[in-house]
XYZ file of C-alpha atoms in Angstrom:
185
model
C -2.025 40.473 -45.710
C -3.340 38.707 -48.805
C -2.698 35.199 -50.009
C -1.387 36.683 -53.278
C 1.707 37.872 -51.397
C 2.659 34.287 -50.509
C 5.480 32.680 -52.484
C 6.646 29.063 -52.237
C 10.191 27.779 -52.459
C 11.345 24.170 -52.627
C 14.477 22.751 -51.022
C 16.245 19.385 -51.084
C 19.110 20.166 -48.695
C 18.188 20.525 -45.037
C 21.339 22.471 -44.220
C 20.040 25.367 -46.355
C 16.878 25.816 -44.258
C 17.256 23.978 -40.954
C 17.124 27.092 -38.764
C 14.232 28.528 -40.790
C 12.219 25.330 -40.307
C 12.920 25.275 -36.570
C 11.922 28.928 -36.269
C 8.638 28.601 -38.130
C 7.876 25.338 -36.275
C 8.271 27.228 -32.981
C 5.693 29.756 -34.180
C 3.297 27.143 -35.604
C 3.392 24.926 -32.501
C 3.824 27.700 -29.883
C 0.889 26.519 -27.745
C 2.242 22.947 -27.648
C 5.963 23.499 -27.047
C 5.627 22.632 -23.351
C 4.615 19.045 -24.267
C 7.495 16.542 -24.560
C 6.687 15.434 -28.118
C 6.491 19.046 -29.360
C 9.594 20.520 -27.688
C 11.979 22.309 -30.032
C 14.776 19.849 -29.235
C 12.500 16.914 -30.057
C 11.442 18.502 -33.339
C 15.061 19.316 -34.241
C 16.059 15.668 -33.655
C 13.182 14.452 -35.852
C 13.991 17.026 -38.512
C 17.658 15.976 -38.632
C 16.683 12.299 -38.921
C 14.104 12.985 -41.634
C 16.422 15.350 -43.525
C 19.013 12.580 -43.848
C 16.517 10.106 -45.316
C 16.172 9.400 -49.057
C 14.017 11.714 -51.143
C 13.815 14.468 -48.517
C 12.245 17.658 -49.814
C 10.684 20.715 -48.201
C 8.445 23.552 -49.317
C 8.353 26.831 -47.422
C 5.757 29.579 -47.799
C 7.063 33.127 -47.504
C 5.378 36.489 -47.177
C 7.798 39.274 -48.089
C 10.770 37.067 -47.168
C 9.376 35.837 -43.836
C 8.592 32.115 -43.518
C 4.908 31.610 -42.637
C 4.474 27.909 -43.331
C 6.302 24.734 -44.252
C 5.863 21.139 -45.290
C 8.404 18.393 -45.774
C 8.432 14.801 -46.941
C 10.712 11.954 -47.885
C 10.577 8.588 -49.612
C 9.812 5.477 -47.593
C 10.370 1.966 -48.869
C 8.558 -1.285 -48.056
C 9.545 -2.455 -44.562
C 10.289 1.094 -43.362
C 9.551 1.697 -39.678
C 6.699 3.984 -40.824
C 4.861 0.779 -41.763
C 6.116 -1.483 -38.996
C 4.730 0.841 -36.302
C 1.171 0.502 -37.639
C -1.149 -1.479 -35.400
C -2.426 -3.428 -38.444
C -1.053 -3.895 -41.960
C -1.986 -1.166 -44.455
C -3.351 -1.993 -47.927
C -0.688 -3.605 -50.128
C -0.737 -0.751 -52.654
C 1.071 1.382 -50.079
C 3.741 -1.134 -49.131
C 4.490 -2.665 -52.547
C 6.917 0.080 -53.574
C 8.316 3.454 -52.604
C 5.823 5.965 -51.178
C 6.211 9.648 -50.356
C 5.567 10.283 -46.667
C 4.601 13.801 -45.683
C 6.181 14.211 -42.273
C 5.160 17.768 -41.325
C 2.824 20.517 -42.491
C 2.473 23.737 -40.513
C 1.184 27.256 -41.102
C 1.460 30.142 -38.636
C -1.791 31.135 -36.956
C -2.543 34.351 -38.843
C -2.281 32.554 -42.212
C -4.392 29.477 -41.389
C -7.609 28.853 -43.267
C -6.397 30.492 -46.482
C -5.276 27.442 -48.439
C -1.563 27.771 -47.741
C -1.236 24.297 -46.210
C -2.777 22.764 -49.324
C -0.498 24.820 -51.577
C 2.535 23.575 -49.627
C 1.241 20.000 -49.766
C 0.569 20.158 -53.499
C 3.944 21.785 -54.171
C 5.683 18.884 -52.420
C 3.819 16.312 -54.493
C 3.934 17.963 -57.926
C 7.212 16.399 -59.056
C 7.307 13.202 -57.002
C 7.877 9.898 -58.800
C 6.117 7.796 -56.153
C 2.572 6.666 -56.964
C 1.176 7.001 -53.444
C 1.511 9.401 -50.557
C 0.907 8.921 -46.861
C 0.838 11.065 -43.761
C -0.007 10.688 -40.103
C -2.267 12.952 -38.092
C -3.260 13.260 -34.468
C -7.024 12.777 -34.774
C -7.560 15.217 -31.910
C -5.603 18.032 -33.609
C -7.802 21.062 -34.046
C -10.731 19.191 -32.556
C -10.627 16.760 -35.512
C -10.489 19.550 -38.107
C -7.002 18.637 -39.338
C -7.960 15.048 -40.152
C -11.169 16.286 -41.814
C -9.067 18.646 -43.938
C -6.879 15.760 -45.120
C -10.007 13.775 -45.944
C -11.166 16.678 -48.152
C -7.789 16.458 -49.883
C -8.593 12.833 -50.756
C -6.836 10.989 -47.951
C -8.402 7.956 -46.328
C -7.461 6.142 -43.141
C -5.174 3.182 -43.822
C -4.150 2.385 -40.250
C -3.099 3.681 -36.867
C 0.394 4.242 -35.567
C 1.709 4.333 -32.042
C 4.867 6.453 -32.017
C 7.872 5.203 -30.073
C 7.691 7.998 -27.521
C 5.253 7.268 -24.683
C 4.486 10.999 -24.643
C 3.276 11.014 -28.253
C -0.383 10.484 -29.143
C -1.607 7.631 -31.303
C -1.739 8.782 -34.903
C -4.080 8.022 -37.783
C -2.132 6.971 -40.869
C -3.762 8.180 -44.076
C -2.966 7.628 -47.742
C -3.993 8.471 -51.292
C -2.566 8.468 -54.824
C -0.040 11.262 -55.409
C -1.908 12.368 -58.534
C -5.260 12.746 -56.764
C -7.110 15.890 -57.781
C -9.052 17.604 -55.014
C -12.643 18.374 -55.887
C -13.973 21.700 -54.631
C -17.137 21.282 -52.548
């Protein structure tokens, strides 16, 4: 198992990879699947909704043909519910035009900590026309490590979002320019 054996593939049609995404999600979120917001049926409903939205694109990491990670995003426009669910208005640079919203990033346990999530993230952004990107994170995920990781990738907090489901945690909404270059520490 070496990171050199990982290959990335990009997709713009959900029907080509829907079952693959659901399968790898089940592996990535295995410890959380008992929670209402993380159930496979809930994820599948979100995935179908997101996959039908403009600008949807996914990247999947494979090791010898087996999916070991994924990320997907789509375009959001000013006035999108992504913005209207924030508890306070975000900076105008994010709502003045289309923005790429990263909706999910996940890597299976045995591959975490090897840079695959960042490779998936960067692969999604490399050909995007939008100037800014945004994502939401549960600040408690990984004991705060996930949000800290996004901060190292250049993201900053631009607001907080309360999802519609009462079972879902409050999320920190983060943003940065798409073309941001990560500095190695």
